[in-house]
Amino acid sequence: MRSGRSITTYLITMKDTETFLNQYEDHVQTTGFGVPGQEALTRSRMLVIGAGALASPMLSYLTSMGVGSLGIVSDEKIRKSDLPSQPVFGSGQEGKLKSQILASRLRETNPEVKVNLHEQGLNRDNVLSLIAGYDLVIDTTNIPGMSLLINDACVISGKPMIYGSLDFPSGHFSVLNYKGGATLRCLLQNQDAGILIRQPQKVGLATLPALISCMMANEAIKIVSEIGNIASNKLLSFNVFSNQLTSIRLEPVSANQALTTLLSDYAPTPTDNLSKPSRIRSISPKLLDIKIKYKEPLQLIDLRQNPPEPVDESWNYLHIPEETLLSDLERIHQDIIVVLISENGEEAQKLATLLNERHGFDNIHYLEGGMEAWNKQRDGTSIDYENI
């Protein structure tokens, strides 16, 4: 937070004004940010929970930009599969603690930044004490249950929280508990936003976490320097295939802001299990409605024998009877979500699993409950389920 002092006072109190102004020249010359913004940044204390795909790009930028103090909470170790999405780590470092490698790199990048390591796993017993020494908490765990623990601790402690999650090809982020704004519990209770972040999480191509990570870092900069529009009371979702940024408004719920104690049970200690998602993927009728509503890139494949023609020609729709699907693989997209639809979901589930496990696909979903469940959904949307 800015103190309101004049620029002259800022300059006088800097240990080495010339070095400071040279190192952060671009920041200082940025209208609306300037020396006051940079000074606020150098006094800020941020805690980043996690050290994986969302955390490492963010930590690099926050360090190079001159954040005063950075805490890293992680007991994760480097795996070979981490290297594409976490280029801060190198070949030959497998098995080493991510936090230690990160800390060494960050201290080399900017020795003026204080880097604090918290190498224990985050849990109900230590979360409140860990966040106590920081002004801002950034959740990069990409684990819904763990995010809820972090959220509740931030509400109890009165700390703002930046939340991010990945579900390729989309990534989501929001600023929570900011000046009485919506919390993660408010987000979960929102019909459109909540269902997006409850889905199995997947990193996908390495560029997605890098983009979302930078957006989260940008929110942190705006919060501590008090500039720009903060992503509070909204969930922002970016799709890397369509280049579409979607904003879902969140309403603060007073009961969610009145927590005084943590729940008795939360998710287990976070681990970096993002590179091994389940090969059996499903999508609920409600979530499919949302993806259609926000025009996410999809391919719908109807496996029924004689389905009606789709009413909306803009949908990416194919009719491929289930018995011929395996001989028509060249018609199936590999770079967007593909949803297989059968009458009750059973045949679609079998084929989705087969395609993902034995035919090199990683993007095939089946519609839970099939057309029977989708017809029952009818929750006021304008979609004609019978004529998809």
mmCIF file of C-alpha atoms in Angstrom:
data_model
loop_
_atom_site.group_PDB
_atom_site.id
_atom_site.type_symbol
_atom_site.label_atom_id
_atom_site.label_comp_id
_atom_site.label_asym_id
_atom_site.label_seq_id
_atom_site.Cartn_x
_atom_site.Cartn_y
_atom_site.Cartn_z
ATOM 1 C CA MET A 1 0.000 0.000 0.000
ATOM 2 C CA ARG A 2 1.260 3.482 -0.805
ATOM 3 C CA SER A 3 2.005 5.850 2.055
ATOM 4 C CA GLY A 4 1.215 9.101 0.263
ATOM 5 C CA ARG A 5 4.724 10.558 0.575
ATOM 6 C CA SER A 6 6.140 12.819 -2.143
ATOM 7 C CA ILE A 7 8.509 11.543 -4.826
ATOM 8 C CA THR A 8 11.273 13.707 -3.351
ATOM 9 C CA THR A 9 10.890 11.947 -0.007
ATOM 10 C CA TYR A 10 11.012 8.570 -1.755
ATOM 11 C CA LEU A 11 14.270 9.457 -3.490
ATOM 12 C CA ILE A 12 15.921 10.725 -0.332
ATOM 13 C CA THR A 13 15.144 7.514 1.545
ATOM 14 C CA MET A 14 16.556 5.179 -1.112
ATOM 15 C CA LYS A 15 19.942 3.665 -0.210
ATOM 16 C CA ASP A 16 21.243 4.048 -3.748
ATOM 17 C CA THR A 17 18.951 6.259 -5.771
ATOM 18 C CA GLU A 18 20.899 6.067 -9.023
ATOM 19 C CA THR A 19 21.079 2.258 -9.000
ATOM 20 C CA PHE A 20 17.407 2.058 -8.086
ATOM 21 C CA LEU A 21 16.310 4.371 -10.884
ATOM 22 C CA ASN A 22 18.514 2.625 -13.448
ATOM 23 C CA GLN A 23 17.400 -0.895 -12.543
ATOM 24 C CA TYR A 24 13.705 -0.036 -12.540
ATOM 25 C CA GLU A 25 13.833 2.682 -15.206
ATOM 26 C CA ASP A 26 10.903 1.315 -17.220
ATOM 27 C CA HIS A 27 8.741 1.009 -14.109
ATOM 28 C CA VAL A 28 9.602 4.466 -12.833
ATOM 29 C CA GLN A 29 8.727 6.003 -16.199
ATOM 30 C CA THR A 30 5.360 4.232 -16.358
ATOM 31 C CA THR A 31 2.535 6.734 -15.940
ATOM 32 C CA GLY A 32 0.498 6.009 -12.832
ATOM 33 C CA PHE A 33 3.156 3.709 -11.367
ATOM 34 C CA GLY A 34 6.403 5.657 -11.175
ATOM 35 C CA VAL A 35 8.642 5.849 -8.121
ATOM 36 C CA PRO A 36 5.723 5.522 -5.637
ATOM 37 C CA GLY A 37 4.593 2.300 -7.281
ATOM 38 C CA GLN A 38 8.088 0.825 -7.333
ATOM 39 C CA GLU A 39 8.679 1.807 -3.721
ATOM 40 C CA ALA A 40 5.399 0.119 -2.727
ATOM 41 C CA LEU A 41 6.552 -2.983 -4.589
ATOM 42 C CA THR A 42 9.890 -3.059 -2.768
ATOM 43 C CA ARG A 43 8.070 -2.921 0.582
ATOM 44 C CA SER A 44 5.553 -5.653 -0.278
ATOM 45 C CA ARG A 45 5.548 -9.157 1.211
ATOM 46 C CA MET A 46 4.030 -11.902 -0.930
ATOM 47 C CA LEU A 47 3.565 -15.591 -0.157
ATOM 48 C CA VAL A 48 3.403 -17.968 -3.125
ATOM 49 C CA ILE A 49 1.982 -21.392 -2.300
ATOM 50 C CA GLY A 50 3.271 -24.026 -4.702
ATOM 51 C CA ALA A 51 6.394 -24.162 -6.862
ATOM 52 C CA GLY A 52 5.138 -25.697 -10.083
ATOM 53 C CA ALA A 53 3.863 -24.610 -13.479
ATOM 54 C CA LEU A 54 1.907 -21.584 -12.229
ATOM 55 C CA ALA A 55 4.435 -20.525 -9.619
ATOM 56 C CA SER A 56 7.819 -20.533 -11.345
ATOM 57 C CA PRO A 57 7.168 -17.888 -14.070
ATOM 58 C CA MET A 58 5.410 -15.674 -11.535
ATOM 59 C CA LEU A 59 8.233 -15.903 -9.023
ATOM 60 C CA SER A 60 10.779 -15.005 -11.702
ATOM 61 C CA TYR A 61 8.903 -11.855 -12.701
ATOM 62 C CA LEU A 62 8.054 -10.748 -9.162
ATOM 63 C CA THR A 63 11.721 -11.101 -8.231
ATOM 64 C CA SER A 64 13.070 -9.231 -11.240
ATOM 65 C CA MET A 65 10.485 -6.477 -10.692
ATOM 66 C CA GLY A 66 11.731 -5.902 -7.155
ATOM 67 C CA VAL A 67 9.203 -7.319 -4.690
ATOM 68 C CA GLY A 68 10.565 -6.804 -1.199
ATOM 69 C CA SER A 69 9.959 -10.228 0.299
ATOM 70 C CA LEU A 70 8.835 -13.485 -1.343
ATOM 71 C CA GLY A 71 7.840 -16.626 0.517
ATOM 72 C CA ILE A 72 7.653 -20.022 -1.196
ATOM 73 C CA VAL A 73 5.646 -22.845 0.370
ATOM 74 C CA SER A 74 6.430 -26.179 -1.251
ATOM 75 C CA ASP A 75 7.796 -29.624 -0.519
ATOM 76 C CA GLU A 76 7.597 -30.691 -4.175
ATOM 77 C CA LYS A 77 10.484 -32.343 -5.988
ATOM 78 C CA ILE A 78 11.436 -31.880 -9.636
ATOM 79 C CA ARG A 79 10.319 -34.527 -12.111
ATOM 80 C CA LYS A 80 11.302 -35.009 -15.726
ATOM 81 C CA SER A 81 7.762 -34.180 -16.840
ATOM 82 C CA ASP A 82 8.005 -30.767 -15.136
ATOM 83 C CA LEU A 83 10.694 -29.441 -17.468
ATOM 84 C CA PRO A 84 8.514 -28.259 -20.421
ATOM 85 C CA SER A 85 6.178 -26.152 -18.265
ATOM 86 C CA GLN A 86 8.785 -25.111 -15.684
ATOM 87 C CA PRO A 87 11.899 -24.054 -17.645
ATOM 88 C CA VAL A 88 13.475 -22.567 -14.533
ATOM 89 C CA PHE A 89 14.477 -26.160 -13.771
ATOM 90 C CA GLY A 90 17.056 -28.002 -15.836
ATOM 91 C CA SER A 91 17.839 -31.521 -16.933
ATOM 92 C CA GLY A 92 19.734 -33.379 -14.251
ATOM 93 C CA GLN A 93 17.904 -31.664 -11.378
ATOM 94 C CA GLU A 94 15.238 -34.354 -11.059
ATOM 95 C CA GLY A 95 14.579 -35.321 -7.471
ATOM 96 C CA LYS A 96 15.761 -32.025 -5.994
ATOM 97 C CA LEU A 97 13.433 -29.747 -4.051
ATOM 98 C CA LYS A 98 11.841 -27.160 -6.325
ATOM 99 C CA SER A 99 11.868 -24.477 -3.651
ATOM 100 C CA GLN A 100 15.636 -24.735 -3.171
ATOM 101 C CA ILE A 101 16.407 -24.510 -6.891
ATOM 102 C CA LEU A 102 13.972 -21.621 -7.280
ATOM 103 C CA ALA A 103 15.396 -19.745 -4.324
ATOM 104 C CA SER A 104 18.918 -20.013 -5.691
ATOM 105 C CA ARG A 105 17.846 -18.727 -9.111
ATOM 106 C CA LEU A 106 15.776 -15.906 -7.644
ATOM 107 C CA ARG A 107 18.599 -14.697 -5.404
ATOM 108 C CA GLU A 108 20.901 -14.591 -8.415
ATOM 109 C CA THR A 109 18.298 -12.628 -10.376
ATOM 110 C CA ASN A 110 17.826 -9.961 -7.718
ATOM 111 C CA PRO A 111 19.886 -10.157 -4.512
ATOM 112 C CA GLU A 112 17.845 -7.291 -3.002
ATOM 113 C CA VAL A 113 14.738 -9.485 -2.777
ATOM 114 C CA LYS A 114 14.393 -11.475 0.430
ATOM 115 C CA VAL A 115 13.437 -15.074 -0.439
ATOM 116 C CA ASN A 116 11.978 -17.166 2.378
ATOM 117 C CA LEU A 117 11.636 -20.938 2.025
ATOM 118 C CA HIS A 118 8.886 -22.878 3.773
ATOM 119 C CA GLU A 119 9.698 -26.442 2.776
ATOM 120 C CA GLN A 120 6.938 -28.153 4.706
ATOM 121 C CA GLY A 121 3.668 -29.163 3.106
ATOM 122 C CA LEU A 122 0.788 -26.778 3.724
ATOM 123 C CA ASN A 123 -1.951 -28.083 6.018
ATOM 124 C CA ARG A 124 -4.640 -27.017 8.438
ATOM 125 C CA ASP A 125 -2.180 -26.848 11.345
ATOM 126 C CA ASN A 126 0.355 -24.471 9.792
ATOM 127 C CA VAL A 127 -1.526 -22.388 7.219
ATOM 128 C CA LEU A 128 -2.462 -19.509 9.543
ATOM 129 C CA SER A 129 1.053 -19.120 10.918
ATOM 130 C CA LEU A 130 2.600 -19.298 7.439
ATOM 131 C CA ILE A 131 0.508 -16.511 5.953
ATOM 132 C CA ALA A 132 0.770 -14.286 9.043
ATOM 133 C CA GLY A 133 4.004 -12.630 7.914
ATOM 134 C CA TYR A 134 2.780 -11.633 4.443
ATOM 135 C CA ASP A 135 0.484 -8.996 2.954
ATOM 136 C CA LEU A 136 -0.735 -11.028 -0.023
ATOM 137 C CA VAL A 137 -1.196 -14.759 -0.645
ATOM 138 C CA ILE A 138 -0.967 -16.325 -4.107
ATOM 139 C CA ASP A 139 -2.397 -19.817 -4.605
ATOM 140 C CA THR A 140 -0.775 -21.791 -7.433
ATOM 141 C CA THR A 141 -1.545 -25.298 -6.149
ATOM 142 C CA ASN A 142 -4.173 -26.065 -8.825
ATOM 143 C CA ILE A 143 -5.840 -28.360 -6.275
ATOM 144 C CA PRO A 144 -9.448 -27.339 -5.436
ATOM 145 C CA GLY A 145 -9.498 -28.654 -1.863
ATOM 146 C CA MET A 146 -6.169 -27.039 -0.989
ATOM 147 C CA SER A 147 -7.321 -23.745 -2.507
ATOM 148 C CA LEU A 148 -10.317 -23.806 -0.181
ATOM 149 C CA LEU A 149 -8.050 -24.195 2.851
ATOM 150 C CA ILE A 150 -5.942 -21.243 1.673
ATOM 151 C CA ASN A 151 -9.077 -19.191 1.042
ATOM 152 C CA ASP A 152 -10.496 -19.813 4.511
ATOM 153 C CA ALA A 153 -7.174 -18.933 6.130
ATOM 154 C CA CYS A 154 -7.037 -15.676 4.156
ATOM 155 C CA VAL A 155 -10.602 -14.783 5.145
ATOM 156 C CA ILE A 156 -9.845 -15.412 8.820
ATOM 157 C CA SER A 157 -6.591 -13.422 8.586
ATOM 158 C CA GLY A 158 -7.994 -10.607 6.441
ATOM 159 C CA LYS A 159 -5.507 -11.211 3.604
ATOM 160 C CA PRO A 160 -6.263 -10.839 -0.118
ATOM 161 C CA MET A 161 -5.676 -13.977 -2.183
ATOM 162 C CA ILE A 162 -4.880 -14.409 -5.865
ATOM 163 C CA TYR A 163 -6.281 -17.674 -7.168
ATOM 164 C CA GLY A 164 -5.315 -19.503 -10.344
ATOM 165 C CA SER A 165 -6.122 -22.871 -11.874
ATOM 166 C CA LEU A 166 -5.578 -24.714 -15.140
ATOM 167 C CA ASP A 167 -7.851 -26.941 -17.174
ATOM 168 C CA PHE A 168 -6.327 -26.974 -20.644
ATOM 169 C CA PRO A 169 -7.054 -25.294 -23.011
ATOM 170 C CA SER A 170 -8.345 -22.765 -20.468
ATOM 171 C CA GLY A 171 -6.796 -21.155 -17.422
ATOM 172 C CA HIS A 172 -8.660 -19.246 -14.725
ATOM 173 C CA PHE A 173 -7.686 -16.563 -12.225
ATOM 174 C CA SER A 174 -9.328 -14.235 -9.738
ATOM 175 C CA VAL A 175 -8.509 -11.883 -6.864
ATOM 176 C CA LEU A 176 -10.409 -13.064 -3.799
ATOM 177 C CA ASN A 177 -11.160 -11.575 -0.377
ATOM 178 C CA TYR A 178 -10.030 -8.159 -1.617
ATOM 179 C CA LYS A 179 -11.519 -5.260 0.351
ATOM 180 C CA GLY A 180 -14.643 -7.200 1.264
ATOM 181 C CA GLY A 181 -15.001 -8.773 -2.178
ATOM 182 C CA ALA A 182 -15.997 -12.286 -3.199
ATOM 183 C CA THR A 183 -14.149 -15.267 -1.739
ATOM 184 C CA LEU A 184 -13.477 -18.698 -3.186
ATOM 185 C CA ARG A 185 -16.623 -19.974 -1.496
ATOM 186 C CA CYS A 186 -18.594 -17.271 -3.309
ATOM 187 C CA LEU A 187 -16.963 -18.396 -6.548
ATOM 188 C CA LEU A 188 -17.876 -22.029 -5.918
ATOM 189 C CA GLN A 189 -21.478 -21.045 -5.280
ATOM 190 C CA ASN A 190 -21.687 -19.252 -8.639
ATOM 191 C CA GLN A 191 -23.393 -21.570 -11.127
ATOM 192 C CA ASP A 192 -21.130 -20.754 -14.065
ATOM 193 C CA ALA A 193 -17.805 -20.160 -12.328
ATOM 194 C CA GLY A 194 -17.987 -22.876 -9.700
ATOM 195 C CA ILE A 195 -18.424 -25.756 -12.080
ATOM 196 C CA LEU A 196 -15.409 -24.689 -14.152
ATOM 197 C CA ILE A 197 -12.924 -25.021 -11.309
ATOM 198 C CA ARG A 198 -14.386 -28.250 -9.923
ATOM 199 C CA GLN A 199 -13.279 -30.167 -13.014
ATOM 200 C CA PRO A 200 -10.155 -32.377 -13.115
ATOM 201 C CA GLN A 201 -7.217 -30.036 -13.596
ATOM 202 C CA LYS A 202 -4.731 -30.378 -16.455
ATOM 203 C CA VAL A 203 -1.725 -28.266 -17.471
ATOM 204 C CA GLY A 204 -1.662 -29.142 -21.185
ATOM 205 C CA LEU A 205 0.739 -27.146 -23.348
ATOM 206 C CA ALA A 206 3.391 -25.313 -21.357
ATOM 207 C CA THR A 207 2.383 -21.897 -22.669
ATOM 208 C CA LEU A 208 -0.936 -21.941 -20.763
ATOM 209 C CA PRO A 209 0.498 -21.869 -17.210
ATOM 210 C CA ALA A 210 3.034 -19.255 -18.312
ATOM 211 C CA LEU A 211 0.272 -16.934 -19.524
ATOM 212 C CA ILE A 212 -1.985 -17.403 -16.495
ATOM 213 C CA SER A 213 0.992 -17.057 -14.160
ATOM 214 C CA CYS A 214 1.916 -13.684 -15.671
ATOM 215 C CA MET A 215 -1.683 -12.503 -15.381
ATOM 216 C CA MET A 216 -1.699 -13.469 -11.705
ATOM 217 C CA ALA A 217 1.620 -11.684 -11.150
ATOM 218 C CA ASN A 218 0.163 -8.605 -12.805
ATOM 219 C CA GLU A 219 -2.744 -8.629 -10.346
ATOM 220 C CA ALA A 220 -0.250 -8.799 -7.470
ATOM 221 C CA ILE A 221 1.583 -5.756 -8.825
ATOM 222 C CA LYS A 222 -1.673 -3.820 -9.193
ATOM 223 C CA ILE A 223 -2.809 -4.677 -5.675
ATOM 224 C CA VAL A 224 0.324 -3.522 -3.861
ATOM 225 C CA SER A 225 0.799 -0.402 -6.029
ATOM 226 C CA GLU A 226 -2.921 0.442 -6.067
ATOM 227 C CA ILE A 227 -3.207 0.958 -9.811
ATOM 228 C CA GLY A 228 -5.569 -0.322 -12.485
ATOM 229 C CA ASN A 229 -8.712 -2.391 -12.171
ATOM 230 C CA ILE A 230 -8.299 -5.357 -9.836
ATOM 231 C CA ALA A 231 -9.799 -8.714 -10.903
ATOM 232 C CA SER A 232 -11.980 -8.824 -7.798
ATOM 233 C CA ASN A 233 -15.583 -10.066 -7.856
ATOM 234 C CA LYS A 234 -14.962 -11.858 -11.146
ATOM 235 C CA LEU A 235 -13.434 -15.047 -12.514
ATOM 236 C CA LEU A 236 -11.388 -14.484 -15.647
ATOM 237 C CA SER A 237 -10.930 -17.445 -17.976
ATOM 238 C CA PHE A 238 -8.536 -17.430 -20.928
ATOM 239 C CA ASN A 239 -8.652 -20.022 -23.722
ATOM 240 C CA VAL A 240 -5.325 -20.381 -25.534
ATOM 241 C CA PHE A 241 -6.884 -21.917 -28.650
ATOM 242 C CA SER A 242 -9.590 -19.300 -29.235
ATOM 243 C CA ASN A 243 -7.696 -16.361 -27.622
ATOM 244 C CA GLN A 244 -10.950 -15.612 -25.835
ATOM 245 C CA LEU A 245 -10.958 -13.977 -22.392
ATOM 246 C CA THR A 246 -14.224 -14.573 -20.546
ATOM 247 C CA SER A 247 -15.282 -12.722 -17.398
ATOM 248 C CA ILE A 248 -17.850 -14.216 -15.014
ATOM 249 C CA ARG A 249 -19.157 -11.826 -12.359
ATOM 250 C CA LEU A 250 -19.085 -13.010 -8.742
ATOM 251 C CA GLU A 251 -21.338 -11.716 -5.983
ATOM 252 C CA PRO A 252 -19.879 -11.440 -2.463
ATOM 253 C CA VAL A 253 -21.809 -13.507 0.115
ATOM 254 C CA SER A 254 -21.586 -12.096 3.623
ATOM 255 C CA ALA A 255 -21.696 -15.519 5.292
ATOM 256 C CA ASN A 256 -18.585 -16.560 3.363
ATOM 257 C CA GLN A 257 -16.732 -13.484 4.613
ATOM 258 C CA ALA A 258 -17.593 -14.167 8.261
ATOM 259 C CA LEU A 259 -15.475 -17.291 8.846
ATOM 260 C CA THR A 260 -13.669 -17.343 12.179
ATOM 261 C CA THR A 261 -12.278 -20.894 12.316
ATOM 262 C CA LEU A 262 -10.967 -23.456 9.837
ATOM 263 C CA LEU A 263 -12.943 -26.578 9.050
ATOM 264 C CA SER A 264 -11.913 -29.859 10.655
ATOM 265 C CA ASP A 265 -10.836 -31.456 7.378
ATOM 266 C CA TYR A 266 -9.393 -30.265 4.060
ATOM 267 C CA ALA A 267 -7.563 -31.773 1.111
ATOM 268 C CA PRO A 268 -4.218 -33.503 1.720
ATOM 269 C CA THR A 269 -0.876 -31.752 1.360
ATOM 270 C CA PRO A 270 -0.478 -30.427 -2.200
ATOM 271 C CA THR A 271 1.679 -32.429 -4.556
ATOM 272 C CA ASP A 272 2.524 -31.657 -8.142
ATOM 273 C CA ASN A 273 0.347 -34.356 -9.690
ATOM 274 C CA LEU A 274 -0.730 -32.331 -12.694
ATOM 275 C CA SER A 275 1.174 -34.256 -15.332
ATOM 276 C CA LYS A 276 -0.688 -37.509 -14.662
ATOM 277 C CA PRO A 277 -4.376 -36.717 -15.179
ATOM 278 C CA SER A 278 -6.948 -39.465 -15.344
ATOM 279 C CA ARG A 279 -7.387 -40.931 -18.805
ATOM 280 C CA ILE A 280 -11.118 -41.258 -18.177
ATOM 281 C CA ARG A 281 -12.631 -37.844 -18.766
ATOM 282 C CA SER A 282 -16.248 -36.883 -18.400
ATOM 283 C CA ILE A 283 -18.253 -33.716 -18.770
ATOM 284 C CA SER A 284 -21.567 -33.051 -17.071
ATOM 285 C CA PRO A 285 -24.596 -31.688 -18.936
ATOM 286 C CA LYS A 286 -24.362 -28.475 -16.896
ATOM 287 C CA LEU A 287 -20.689 -27.937 -17.723
ATOM 288 C CA LEU A 288 -21.339 -28.633 -21.402
ATOM 289 C CA ASP A 289 -24.073 -25.996 -21.305
ATOM 290 C CA ILE A 290 -21.589 -23.490 -19.872
ATOM 291 C CA LYS A 291 -18.915 -24.267 -22.457
ATOM 292 C CA ILE A 292 -21.457 -23.815 -25.253
ATOM 293 C CA LYS A 293 -22.773 -20.627 -23.642
ATOM 294 C CA TYR A 294 -19.285 -19.080 -23.542
ATOM 295 C CA LYS A 295 -18.451 -20.398 -27.026
ATOM 296 C CA GLU A 296 -15.481 -22.518 -26.005
ATOM 297 C CA PRO A 297 -13.982 -24.535 -28.884
ATOM 298 C CA LEU A 298 -15.637 -27.969 -28.824
ATOM 299 C CA GLN A 299 -16.299 -30.879 -31.130
ATOM 300 C CA LEU A 300 -19.496 -32.789 -30.387
ATOM 301 C CA ILE A 301 -19.651 -36.329 -31.777
ATOM 302 C CA ASP A 302 -23.045 -38.039 -31.636
ATOM 303 C CA LEU A 303 -22.680 -41.816 -31.513
ATOM 304 C CA ARG A 304 -26.403 -42.611 -31.745
ATOM 305 C CA GLN A 305 -27.730 -44.423 -34.776
ATOM 306 C CA ASN A 306 -30.339 -41.938 -36.012
ATOM 307 C CA PRO A 307 -30.097 -38.633 -34.135
ATOM 308 C CA PRO A 308 -31.982 -35.507 -35.272
ATOM 309 C CA GLU A 309 -30.048 -32.911 -37.256
ATOM 310 C CA PRO A 310 -28.533 -30.130 -35.110
ATOM 311 C CA VAL A 311 -30.477 -26.890 -35.137
ATOM 312 C CA ASP A 312 -27.505 -24.562 -34.656
ATOM 313 C CA GLU A 313 -25.138 -24.907 -37.605
ATOM 314 C CA SER A 314 -22.424 -22.982 -35.755
ATOM 315 C CA TRP A 315 -21.770 -25.960 -33.495
ATOM 316 C CA ASN A 316 -18.850 -28.171 -34.439
ATOM 317 C CA TYR A 317 -21.011 -31.277 -34.672
ATOM 318 C CA LEU A 318 -20.412 -34.686 -36.220
ATOM 319 C CA HIS A 319 -22.581 -37.768 -36.427
ATOM 320 C CA ILE A 320 -20.388 -40.863 -36.339
ATOM 321 C CA PRO A 321 -22.177 -44.080 -35.276
ATOM 322 C CA GLU A 322 -20.316 -45.843 -32.476
ATOM 323 C CA GLU A 323 -19.513 -48.906 -34.602
ATOM 324 C CA THR A 324 -17.648 -46.804 -37.181
ATOM 325 C CA LEU A 325 -15.861 -44.349 -34.851
ATOM 326 C CA LEU A 326 -12.564 -46.240 -34.730
ATOM 327 C CA SER A 327 -12.340 -46.247 -38.512
ATOM 328 C CA ASP A 328 -13.008 -42.479 -38.648
ATOM 329 C CA LEU A 329 -10.254 -41.283 -36.332
ATOM 330 C CA GLU A 330 -8.967 -38.719 -38.832
ATOM 331 C CA ARG A 331 -12.189 -36.723 -38.359
ATOM 332 C CA ILE A 332 -11.638 -36.314 -34.614
ATOM 333 C CA HIS A 333 -9.940 -33.126 -33.397
ATOM 334 C CA GLN A 334 -6.816 -33.476 -31.276
ATOM 335 C CA ASP A 335 -6.402 -29.835 -30.218
ATOM 336 C CA ILE A 336 -9.789 -29.009 -28.664
ATOM 337 C CA ILE A 337 -12.156 -30.767 -26.261
ATOM 338 C CA VAL A 338 -14.089 -33.554 -27.970
ATOM 339 C CA VAL A 339 -17.327 -34.738 -26.333
ATOM 340 C CA LEU A 340 -18.752 -38.147 -27.247
ATOM 341 C CA ILE A 341 -22.530 -38.405 -26.839
ATOM 342 C CA SER A 342 -24.512 -41.624 -26.579
ATOM 343 C CA GLU A 343 -28.017 -42.353 -25.358
ATOM 344 C CA ASN A 344 -27.152 -43.002 -21.692
ATOM 345 C CA GLY A 345 -23.415 -42.300 -21.624
ATOM 346 C CA GLU A 346 -22.191 -45.886 -21.273
ATOM 347 C CA GLU A 347 -20.984 -46.470 -24.833
ATOM 348 C CA ALA A 348 -19.514 -42.976 -24.995
ATOM 349 C CA GLN A 349 -17.518 -43.647 -21.807
ATOM 350 C CA LYS A 350 -16.090 -46.890 -23.192
ATOM 351 C CA LEU A 351 -15.037 -45.269 -26.460
ATOM 352 C CA ALA A 352 -13.629 -42.152 -24.777
ATOM 353 C CA THR A 353 -11.454 -44.315 -22.531
ATOM 354 C CA LEU A 354 -10.333 -46.429 -25.491
ATOM 355 C CA LEU A 355 -9.355 -43.392 -27.574
ATOM 356 C CA ASN A 356 -7.424 -41.767 -24.720
ATOM 357 C CA GLU A 357 -5.615 -44.899 -23.597
ATOM 358 C CA ARG A 358 -4.859 -46.725 -26.845
ATOM 359 C CA HIS A 359 -5.141 -44.339 -29.773
ATOM 360 C CA GLY A 360 -2.985 -41.403 -28.688
ATOM 361 C CA PHE A 361 -5.759 -38.961 -27.764
ATOM 362 C CA ASP A 362 -5.786 -36.940 -24.552
ATOM 363 C CA ASN A 363 -8.774 -34.695 -25.159
ATOM 364 C CA ILE A 364 -11.738 -37.070 -25.453
ATOM 365 C CA HIS A 365 -14.587 -36.632 -22.978
ATOM 366 C CA TYR A 366 -17.917 -38.399 -22.695
ATOM 367 C CA LEU A 367 -21.212 -36.775 -21.733
ATOM 368 C CA GLU A 368 -22.208 -38.044 -18.298
ATOM 369 C CA GLY A 369 -25.583 -39.744 -18.513
ATOM 370 C CA GLY A 370 -25.718 -39.166 -22.267
ATOM 371 C CA MET A 371 -28.667 -37.545 -23.992
ATOM 372 C CA GLU A 372 -31.004 -38.858 -21.304
ATOM 373 C CA ALA A 373 -29.279 -36.723 -18.676
ATOM 374 C CA TRP A 374 -28.910 -33.726 -20.969
ATOM 375 C CA ASN A 375 -32.624 -33.754 -21.755
ATOM 376 C CA LYS A 376 -33.384 -33.742 -18.025
ATOM 377 C CA GLN A 377 -31.062 -30.798 -17.473
ATOM 378 C CA ARG A 378 -33.442 -28.201 -19.009
ATOM 379 C CA ASP A 379 -32.507 -25.477 -16.571
ATOM 380 C CA GLY A 380 -33.708 -22.486 -18.521
ATOM 381 C CA THR A 381 -31.003 -22.386 -21.177
ATOM 382 C CA SER A 382 -31.973 -21.735 -24.773
ATOM 383 C CA ILE A 383 -30.267 -24.879 -26.052
ATOM 384 C CA ASP A 384 -32.496 -27.337 -27.867
ATOM 385 C CA TYR A 385 -31.248 -30.596 -26.362
ATOM 386 C CA GLU A 386 -33.341 -32.851 -28.575
ATOM 387 C CA ASN A 387 -31.890 -31.355 -31.726
ATOM 388 C CA ILE A 388 -28.211 -31.089 -30.906
#
